[in-house]
Tab-separated table of C-alpha atoms and ligand atoms in Angstrom:
chain	number	residue	atom	x	y	z
A	404	VAL	CA	0.279	0.573	-0.393
A	405	THR	CA	1.895	3.507	-0.953
A	406	GLY	CA	0.045	6.804	-0.814
A	407	ASP	CA	0.369	9.869	1.628
A	408	ASN	CA	-2.437	9.156	2.920
A	409	THR	CA	-2.040	5.427	4.438
A	410	ALA	CA	-1.159	5.807	8.919
A	411	ILE	CA	2.029	4.410	8.106
A	412	ALA	CA	3.328	7.191	5.907
A	413	ARG	CA	2.564	10.066	8.845
A	414	LEU	CA	4.899	7.944	10.786
A	415	PRO	CA	8.605	9.127	12.499
A	416	ALA	CA	11.085	6.451	10.554
A	417	GLY	CA	11.724	3.567	12.316
A	418	TYR	CA	14.657	4.053	15.034
A	419	HIS	CA	18.106	1.778	14.758
A	420	SER	CA	21.796	2.244	15.632
A	421	PRO	CA	23.631	1.831	12.295
A	422	GLN	CA	25.296	-1.666	13.029
A	423	LEU	CA	28.512	-2.849	11.053
A	424	ASP	CA	30.527	-5.906	10.866
A	425	VAL	CA	33.559	-5.207	12.956
A	426	GLU	CA	36.185	-6.574	15.660
A	427	VAL	CA	34.926	-3.974	18.377
A	428	ARG	CA	31.761	-3.398	19.094
A	429	LEU	CA	30.587	-0.333	21.477
A	430	ASN	CA	27.561	0.980	20.034
A	431	THR	CA	24.991	-0.278	21.522
A	432	ASN	CA	25.839	-0.493	25.463
A	433	GLU	CA	25.655	-4.438	25.562
A	434	SER	CA	27.553	-6.551	27.436
A	435	PRO	CA	30.830	-7.475	26.493
A	436	GLU	CA	30.939	-10.716	28.317
A	437	ALA	CA	28.511	-13.524	27.899
A	438	PRO	CA	26.274	-14.677	30.261
A	439	PRO	CA	27.546	-17.137	32.844
A	440	GLU	CA	28.254	-21.117	31.778
A	441	GLY	CA	26.189	-22.251	34.358
A	442	PHE	CA	22.987	-20.382	33.445
A	443	LEU	CA	23.360	-21.382	29.725
A	444	ASP	CA	24.064	-24.965	30.592
A	445	GLU	CA	20.203	-24.872	33.043
A	446	LEU	CA	18.202	-23.774	30.023
A	447	ALA	CA	19.344	-25.840	27.822
A	448	GLY	CA	18.154	-28.720	30.214
A	449	ALA	CA	14.758	-27.008	31.131
A	450	VAL	CA	14.474	-26.652	27.254
A	451	ARG	CA	14.272	-29.769	27.035
A	452	GLU	CA	12.228	-30.710	30.024
A	453	SER	CA	9.966	-28.567	30.511
A	454	ALA	CA	8.999	-25.746	28.329
A	455	GLY	CA	6.050	-27.532	27.129
A	456	LEU	CA	5.998	-26.026	24.252
A	457	ASN	CA	2.988	-28.060	22.985
A	458	ARG	CA	1.071	-25.439	25.263
A	459	TYR	CA	0.801	-21.958	24.935
A	460	PRO	CA	2.952	-20.202	27.879
A	461	ASP	CA	1.325	-18.958	31.261
A	462	ARG	CA	0.155	-15.715	30.086
A	463	ASP	CA	0.307	-14.298	33.809
A	464	ALA	CA	3.969	-14.911	33.726
A	465	ARG	CA	3.573	-16.050	36.946
A	466	LEU	CA	7.174	-17.787	38.097
A	467	LEU	CA	8.758	-14.813	36.766
A	468	ARG	CA	6.393	-11.981	38.087
A	469	THR	CA	7.485	-13.743	41.410
A	470	ALA	CA	11.047	-14.340	40.959
A	471	LEU	CA	11.319	-10.272	39.941
A	472	ALA	CA	8.517	-9.782	42.715
A	473	GLU	CA	11.414	-10.885	45.927
A	474	VAL	CA	14.263	-9.342	43.580
A	475	HIS	CA	12.444	-6.311	44.265
A	476	GLY	CA	10.784	-6.853	47.106
A	477	VAL	CA	7.474	-5.794	46.289
A	478	ARG	CA	4.462	-8.155	44.969
A	479	PRO	CA	3.363	-10.352	41.926
A	480	GLU	CA	1.136	-8.419	40.898
A	481	GLN	CA	3.542	-5.028	40.822
A	482	VAL	CA	5.638	-6.266	38.252
A	483	TRP	CA	4.770	-6.969	34.177
A	484	CYS	CA	6.944	-8.539	31.615
A	485	ALA	CA	7.633	-8.169	28.227
A	486	ASN	CA	9.664	-8.243	25.210
A	487	GLY	CA	12.418	-5.907	26.296
A	488	SER	CA	11.986	-2.631	28.121
A	489	ASN	CA	11.253	-1.290	24.773
A	490	GLU	CA	7.963	-3.211	24.748
A	491	VAL	CA	7.338	-2.185	28.147
A	492	LEU	CA	7.580	1.148	27.015
A	493	GLN	CA	5.212	0.705	24.281
A	494	ALA	CA	2.739	-0.767	26.180
A	495	LEU	CA	3.162	1.882	28.709
A	496	LEU	CA	2.401	5.007	25.795
A	497	LEU	CA	-0.783	2.959	24.797
A	498	ALA	CA	-2.457	2.673	28.018
A	499	TYR	CA	-1.780	6.156	29.528
A	500	GLY	CA	-0.298	8.280	26.407
A	501	GLY	CA	-2.026	8.710	23.031
A	502	PRO	CA	-4.058	11.034	21.174
A	503	GLY	CA	-5.125	13.960	23.334
A	504	ARG	CA	-2.982	13.393	25.877
A	505	ARG	CA	0.686	15.130	26.710
A	506	VAL	CA	3.696	12.819	27.471
A	507	ALA	CA	6.933	14.853	28.803
A	508	LEU	CA	10.593	14.267	28.613
A	509	PHE	CA	13.996	15.928	28.885
A	510	GLU	CA	16.385	16.466	25.886
A	511	PRO	CA	18.673	15.300	25.161
A	512	THR	CA	17.642	11.224	26.392
A	513	TYR	CA	17.063	8.298	24.764
A	514	ALA	CA	14.914	9.292	20.813
A	515	LEU	CA	13.003	5.742	21.429
A	516	HIS	CA	11.128	7.461	23.854
A	517	SER	CA	9.997	10.298	21.817
A	518	HIS	CA	9.692	7.983	19.145
A	519	LEU	CA	6.864	6.118	20.957
A	520	ALA	CA	5.866	9.272	21.873
A	521	LYS	CA	5.002	10.522	18.225
A	522	LEU	CA	4.096	6.296	17.591
A	523	THR	CA	1.102	6.962	19.861
A	524	ARG	CA	-0.056	10.219	18.603
A	525	SER	CA	0.767	11.586	22.326
A	526	THR	CA	1.449	15.231	21.856
A	527	LEU	CA	4.987	15.824	22.864
A	528	VAL	CA	6.191	17.971	26.489
A	529	VAL	CA	9.849	18.368	25.691
A	530	GLY	CA	12.373	19.400	29.260
A	531	GLN	CA	16.067	20.205	28.538
A	532	ARG	CA	18.182	18.995	30.463
A	533	ASP	CA	20.550	21.172	32.547
A	534	GLY	CA	24.982	21.354	31.529
A	535	ASP	CA	25.483	18.005	33.807
A	536	PHE	CA	22.146	16.254	31.924
A	537	LEU	CA	20.248	16.201	34.559
A	538	VAL	CA	16.766	17.424	35.519
A	539	ALA	CA	17.103	21.076	37.743
A	540	PRO	CA	14.521	22.039	39.915
A	541	GLY	CA	13.137	24.614	37.883
A	542	GLU	CA	12.746	22.997	34.595
A	543	ALA	CA	10.524	19.934	36.544
A	544	GLU	CA	8.483	22.292	37.584
A	545	ARG	CA	8.079	23.939	34.325
A	546	VAL	CA	7.044	20.803	32.568
A	547	THR	CA	4.965	19.292	35.550
A	548	ALA	CA	2.631	22.620	35.450
A	549	LEU	CA	1.789	21.443	31.503
A	550	GLN	CA	0.524	18.694	33.767
A	551	PRO	CA	1.866	15.678	31.008
A	552	ASP	CA	-0.478	12.643	31.695
A	553	VAL	CA	2.508	10.682	30.839
A	554	ILE	CA	6.645	12.121	32.066
A	555	LEU	CA	9.360	9.402	30.352
A	556	LEU	CA	12.237	10.177	32.855
A	557	CYS	CA	15.498	7.736	31.853
A	558	SER	CA	18.053	7.508	35.074
A	559	PRO	CA	21.272	7.008	34.612
A	560	ASN	CA	20.542	8.998	31.269
A	561	ASN	CA	21.287	7.785	27.818
A	562	PRO	CA	23.334	9.078	25.591
A	563	THR	CA	24.647	11.400	28.334
A	564	GLY	CA	25.460	8.871	31.555
A	565	LEU	CA	24.077	10.286	35.256
A	566	SER	CA	21.189	9.617	37.100
A	567	GLU	CA	19.199	11.535	39.237
A	568	PRO	CA	19.794	12.160	42.759
A	569	ARG	CA	16.159	10.876	45.018
A	570	SER	CA	15.036	15.087	45.420
A	571	THR	CA	14.485	14.799	41.615
A	572	ILE	CA	12.507	11.848	41.086
A	573	GLU	CA	10.425	13.221	44.902
A	574	GLY	CA	10.106	16.722	43.162
A	575	LEU	CA	9.208	14.875	39.860
A	576	LEU	CA	6.445	12.569	41.783
A	577	SER	CA	4.991	15.264	44.085
A	578	ALA	CA	4.631	17.613	41.213
A	579	ALA	CA	2.942	14.670	39.075
A	580	GLY	CA	-0.507	14.634	40.288
A	581	GLU	CA	-2.254	12.521	38.575
A	582	GLY	CA	0.068	12.332	35.624
A	583	LEU	CA	2.308	8.929	35.798
A	584	LEU	CA	6.242	9.137	36.799
A	585	VAL	CA	8.124	6.345	34.273
A	586	VAL	CA	11.911	6.057	35.772
A	587	ASP	CA	13.278	3.977	32.601
A	588	GLU	CA	15.995	2.422	34.271
A	589	ALA	CA	18.193	0.101	31.731
A	590	TYR	CA	21.436	0.888	33.660
A	591	GLY	CA	19.901	0.398	37.167
A	592	GLN	CA	22.964	-2.015	38.072
A	593	PHE	CA	25.560	0.632	37.815
A	594	ALA	CA	23.478	3.562	39.731
A	595	ASP	CA	23.613	3.757	43.537
A	596	TRP	CA	20.164	3.614	43.918
A	597	SER	CA	17.185	2.719	42.527
A	598	ALA	CA	13.361	4.522	41.714
A	599	VAL	CA	12.207	0.995	42.379
A	600	GLU	CA	12.166	2.282	46.738
A	601	LEU	CA	9.592	5.007	45.980
A	602	VAL	CA	6.968	2.518	44.243
A	603	ASP	CA	3.662	2.399	46.566
A	604	ALA	CA	1.630	-0.483	46.480
A	605	ALA	CA	-1.016	1.726	48.148
A	606	ALA	CA	-0.046	5.640	46.413
A	607	PRO	CA	-3.778	6.953	46.707
A	608	ALA	CA	-2.694	8.626	43.350
A	609	ALA	CA	-1.024	7.333	39.468
A	610	GLY	CA	1.155	10.480	40.458
A	611	ALA	CA	2.615	9.195	44.052
A	612	SER	CA	4.279	5.992	43.160
A	613	PRO	CA	6.734	5.951	40.103
A	614	VAL	CA	6.639	3.028	37.070
A	615	VAL	CA	9.787	1.819	37.027
A	616	VAL	CA	11.470	-0.236	33.655
A	617	ARG	CA	14.102	-2.471	33.802
A	618	THR	CA	15.377	-4.989	31.233
A	619	PHE	CA	17.438	-8.114	31.193
A	620	SER	CA	19.925	-6.672	27.698
A	621	LYS	CA	22.608	-4.684	29.692
A	622	ALA	CA	23.725	-5.703	33.186
A	623	TRP	CA	22.229	-9.092	32.516
A	624	ALA	CA	24.393	-10.078	29.027
A	625	LEU	CA	20.965	-11.059	27.692
A	626	ALA	CA	20.303	-8.024	24.640
A	627	GLY	CA	19.171	-11.044	22.384
A	628	LEU	CA	17.397	-12.818	24.820
A	629	ARG	CA	14.336	-9.262	23.915
A	630	LEU	CA	12.899	-8.956	28.014
A	631	GLY	CA	12.306	-6.181	30.458
A	632	TYR	CA	9.752	-5.528	33.015
A	633	ALA	CA	7.677	-2.276	34.687
A	634	VAL	CA	7.038	-3.076	38.776
A	635	ALA	CA	4.621	-0.401	39.775
A	636	ARG	CA	1.464	0.043	41.168
A	637	PRO	CA	-1.348	-2.814	40.731
A	638	GLU	CA	-3.834	-0.479	38.567
A	639	VAL	CA	-0.684	0.258	36.692
A	640	ILE	CA	0.021	-3.393	35.831
A	641	GLU	CA	-3.711	-4.438	35.094
A	642	ALA	CA	-4.004	-1.662	32.473
A	643	LEU	CA	-0.727	-3.040	30.751
A	644	THR	CA	-1.875	-6.198	30.375
A	645	ALA	CA	-4.932	-4.437	29.023
A	646	ALA	CA	-3.073	-3.143	26.542
A	647	SER	CA	-0.923	-6.048	25.387
A	648	LEU	CA	-1.446	-9.287	23.032
A	649	PRO	CA	-2.600	-11.934	24.422
A	650	TYR	CA	0.416	-14.299	25.316
A	651	HIS	CA	2.897	-11.799	24.174
A	652	LEU	CA	5.363	-13.404	26.603
A	653	ASP	CA	7.015	-16.592	25.018
A	654	SER	CA	7.369	-20.195	27.207
A	655	LEU	CA	11.317	-19.747	26.810
A	656	LYS	CA	11.504	-16.408	27.512
A	657	GLN	CA	9.978	-16.809	30.830
A	658	LEU	CA	11.905	-19.920	31.872
A	659	ALA	CA	15.294	-18.084	30.615
A	660	GLY	CA	14.351	-15.304	32.723
A	661	VAL	CA	13.819	-17.460	36.057
A	662	LEU	CA	16.735	-18.676	35.977
A	663	ALA	CA	18.962	-16.461	34.918
A	664	LEU	CA	17.792	-14.111	38.337
A	665	ARG	CA	19.475	-17.127	40.141
A	666	HIS	CA	22.987	-16.098	38.631
A	667	ASP	CA	22.044	-12.502	40.781
A	668	ASP	CA	25.749	-12.864	42.347
A	669	GLU	CA	27.496	-13.402	38.672
A	670	MET	CA	25.681	-10.357	36.914
A	671	ARG	CA	26.994	-8.086	40.309
A	672	ALA	CA	30.591	-9.585	39.598
A	673	ARG	CA	29.962	-8.716	35.537
A	674	VAL	CA	29.110	-5.321	36.993
A	675	GLU	CA	31.801	-4.185	39.116
A	676	ARG	CA	34.688	-5.589	36.529
A	677	ILE	CA	32.947	-3.004	33.729
A	678	VAL	CA	32.960	-0.404	36.408
A	679	ALA	CA	36.568	-0.999	36.856
A	680	ALA	CA	36.425	-0.438	33.086
A	681	ARG	CA	35.098	1.812	32.694
A	682	SER	CA	37.832	3.573	35.475
A	683	MET	CA	39.883	2.679	33.101
A	684	LEU	CA	38.362	4.073	30.172
A	685	ALA	CA	37.894	7.171	31.492
A	686	GLY	CA	40.816	8.119	32.481
A	687	GLY	CA	42.175	6.996	29.368
A	688	LEU	CA	40.193	9.411	27.590
A	689	ALA	CA	40.775	12.142	30.214
A	690	SER	CA	44.379	11.629	28.551
A	691	LEU	CA	43.711	12.462	24.769
A	692	SER	CA	41.994	15.576	23.847
A	693	VAL	CA	38.258	15.337	24.134
A	694	GLU	CA	35.850	16.264	26.757
A	695	VAL	CA	34.343	13.367	28.951
A	696	TRP	CA	31.271	14.008	30.797
A	697	PRO	CA	30.658	11.583	34.481
A	698	SER	CA	28.673	8.317	33.657
A	699	ASP	CA	26.652	5.654	36.035
A	700	ALA	CA	26.332	3.048	33.692
A	701	ASN	CA	28.089	1.537	31.387
A	702	PHE	CA	28.984	3.512	28.893
A	703	LEU	CA	31.111	7.124	28.328
A	704	LEU	CA	29.893	10.192	26.260
A	705	PHE	CA	33.349	11.754	24.918
A	706	ARG	CA	33.224	15.215	22.880
A	707	PRO	CA	37.253	15.269	20.565
A	708	LEU	CA	37.818	19.164	21.004
A	709	HIS	CA	39.634	19.473	18.111
A	710	HIS	CA	38.303	16.780	15.516
A	711	ASP	CA	34.953	16.264	13.316
A	712	ALA	CA	32.885	13.651	15.732
A	713	HIS	CA	32.229	12.170	11.993
A	714	GLN	CA	35.471	11.777	11.132
A	715	VAL	CA	36.491	10.562	13.975
A	716	TRP	CA	33.914	7.947	13.440
A	717	GLU	CA	34.985	6.675	10.735
A	718	GLY	CA	38.229	6.306	11.607
A	719	LEU	CA	37.350	4.269	14.499
A	720	VAL	CA	35.193	1.890	12.105
A	721	ALA	CA	38.586	1.519	9.827
A	722	ARG	CA	40.691	-0.161	13.017
A	723	SER	CA	37.964	-1.923	13.229
A	724	VAL	CA	35.641	-0.424	16.143
A	725	LEU	CA	32.017	0.664	16.427
A	726	VAL	CA	30.976	3.755	18.736
A	727	ARG	CA	27.505	5.727	18.946
A	728	GLU	CA	27.788	8.475	16.793
A	729	LEU	CA	25.888	11.227	18.586
A	730	SER	CA	27.161	14.820	16.362
A	731	GLY	CA	23.298	15.187	14.792
A	732	TRP	CA	21.766	15.325	17.861
A	733	GLU	CA	20.994	18.662	19.825
A	734	ARG	CA	22.645	20.301	22.057
A	735	LEU	CA	25.295	16.476	21.728
A	736	LYS	CA	26.786	18.203	18.307
A	737	GLY	CA	30.568	17.485	18.149
A	738	CYS	CA	29.409	13.981	20.160
A	739	LEU	CA	30.219	10.719	19.905
A	740	ARG	CA	28.949	7.906	23.317
A	741	VAL	CA	31.555	4.416	23.856
A	742	THR	CA	30.001	1.528	25.519
A	743	VAL	CA	32.931	-0.209	28.546
A	744	GLY	CA	33.659	-3.280	26.716
A	745	THR	CA	36.517	-6.231	27.831
A	746	THR	CA	40.071	-4.159	29.131
A	747	ARG	CA	41.185	-5.368	26.130
A	748	GLU	CA	38.310	-3.711	23.693
A	749	CYS	CA	38.517	-0.453	25.937
A	750	GLU	CA	42.747	-0.804	25.328
A	751	ARG	CA	41.955	-1.519	21.593
A	752	PHE	CA	39.451	1.302	21.634
A	753	LEU	CA	41.671	3.787	23.612
A	754	GLU	CA	44.988	3.155	20.586
A	755	ALA	CA	42.638	3.666	18.019
A	756	LEU	CA	41.584	7.120	19.271
A	757	ALA	CA	44.441	7.878	20.065
A	758	GLU	CA	45.598	7.368	15.865
A	759	VAL	CA	42.705	9.395	14.787
A	760	LEU	CA	43.053	12.273	16.847
A	761	VAL	CA	46.472	12.715	16.058
B	1490	LIG	C1	19.242	-0.414	26.280
B	1490	LIG	C2	18.164	0.037	27.023
B	1490	LIG	C3	16.947	0.041	26.753
B	1490	LIG	C4	16.770	-1.296	27.202
B	1490	LIG	O1	15.782	-1.907	25.546
B	1490	LIG	P1	15.107	-3.061	25.946
B	1490	LIG	O2	14.082	-2.855	24.723
B	1490	LIG	O3	15.378	-3.827	27.238
B	1490	LIG	O4	16.764	-3.967	25.019
B	1490	LIG	C5	15.469	0.941	27.785
B	1490	LIG	N1	16.263	2.018	27.791
B	1490	LIG	C6	17.508	2.637	27.412
B	1490	LIG	C7	17.435	4.246	28.023
B	1490	LIG	C8	17.870	1.671	27.224
B	1490	LIG	O5	19.410	2.188	26.970
C-alpha cells in the first residue's frame, strides 16, 4: 500500500542504531561478556524438560513475575514483563498516552522515548536537561505545570550517563499529580540507588508512585533474549496487561528469565568488572584531546576538542572499532558515545582513538 494518506506514511522513521561488521563493537551498550556458562547449561536442560512448547505460555508469567517480585521486595501483581523494556515503554504509552494526551521528557535522552510518543500520536512536551544533563528543579517545575499525562525519565540517562538524585524523582512525583512518572532504569544496576524504593502499592494517586522500567539487555548480558519489565502499582500492571496482546511473552523467555535471576551474584561481579573498566576507559580518555562526561552507566559520552566527530567515527571504523555517533543530536553536537567493553576492547578503542586524534 502506498500513498501519503496511509497511516504508515505519516509515522516517524523507525528507530535504529547502525550495525557494522567490526572486531570491537562498542555502540549499543550491550554486555561485553556472555551470560554465565552455568545459566546456559541450566537453560538448555530446562528447554528439554519443562518448556511445554505444545501449550500456550502462562499468560500471567507467574513464575517469572514472582521471582522478579522477590528480587525487588514487591508483590507479583506489581510486576509486568514484556519483550524488552522497549515493549514495556510501548505498552505504557498505549495505555496512558495517545491522541489528546501529553507525554513529557527531558532532552537529550533515549531517542525511543520521543519516537514512541509520536508513534502513539501523543502530544510531546519537551523539557531540557542542564549542563550536566540532569533535570534541574526549575525545569521539572515548568514541565509538570503543563500537566503531562506521562513523564518519561531515563536515569541513568542514555546517552549522557548520570543518574538523577532521589530528590529529583521525589520532586517530580509530588508535582506530577495524576500524571504517571516512568523511570527508565535500563542501566539501574550501575547506579547507587533505584526508584523501585519509591514504588508504593497503596499510593492514592497515580502520580504518587513511579513506574520503574528495567531490562535484561545490559547488566544481565541478555540483549538477545528480549526481556524487560515494569515495577509499579497493581493498577498500572492491569492497564499494561489490557494494552498488550494475549500470550505476548513466550515460554522460553519466561523460563530463561527465571533461571537468569539465579545468577545474580555473577551479574553483580560482571557489573563490578565493567565499572572497573569504565574507570580505566575514563582515565585513558582524559589523557586525550576530548571532553568526557561522568557516567553512572556502562558507557561514556565524549567530545573530541579539535576533530570532527563524524571523521573520528569513520577513523575508528577504519580500525575496526564501532562507537555511537551522536553529532546529529541537538545539544550533543560533536559528541560520540562509547560502550564500556572488556579491558582489551577498551584498550583497542583507546589505541585507535589516539591514532585518529593525532
Ligand atoms: C538499552 C536501553 C533500553 C533497553 O531496551 P530493551 O528493549 O530492554 O533491550 C531501554 N531504555 C534505555 C534508556 C536503554 O538505553
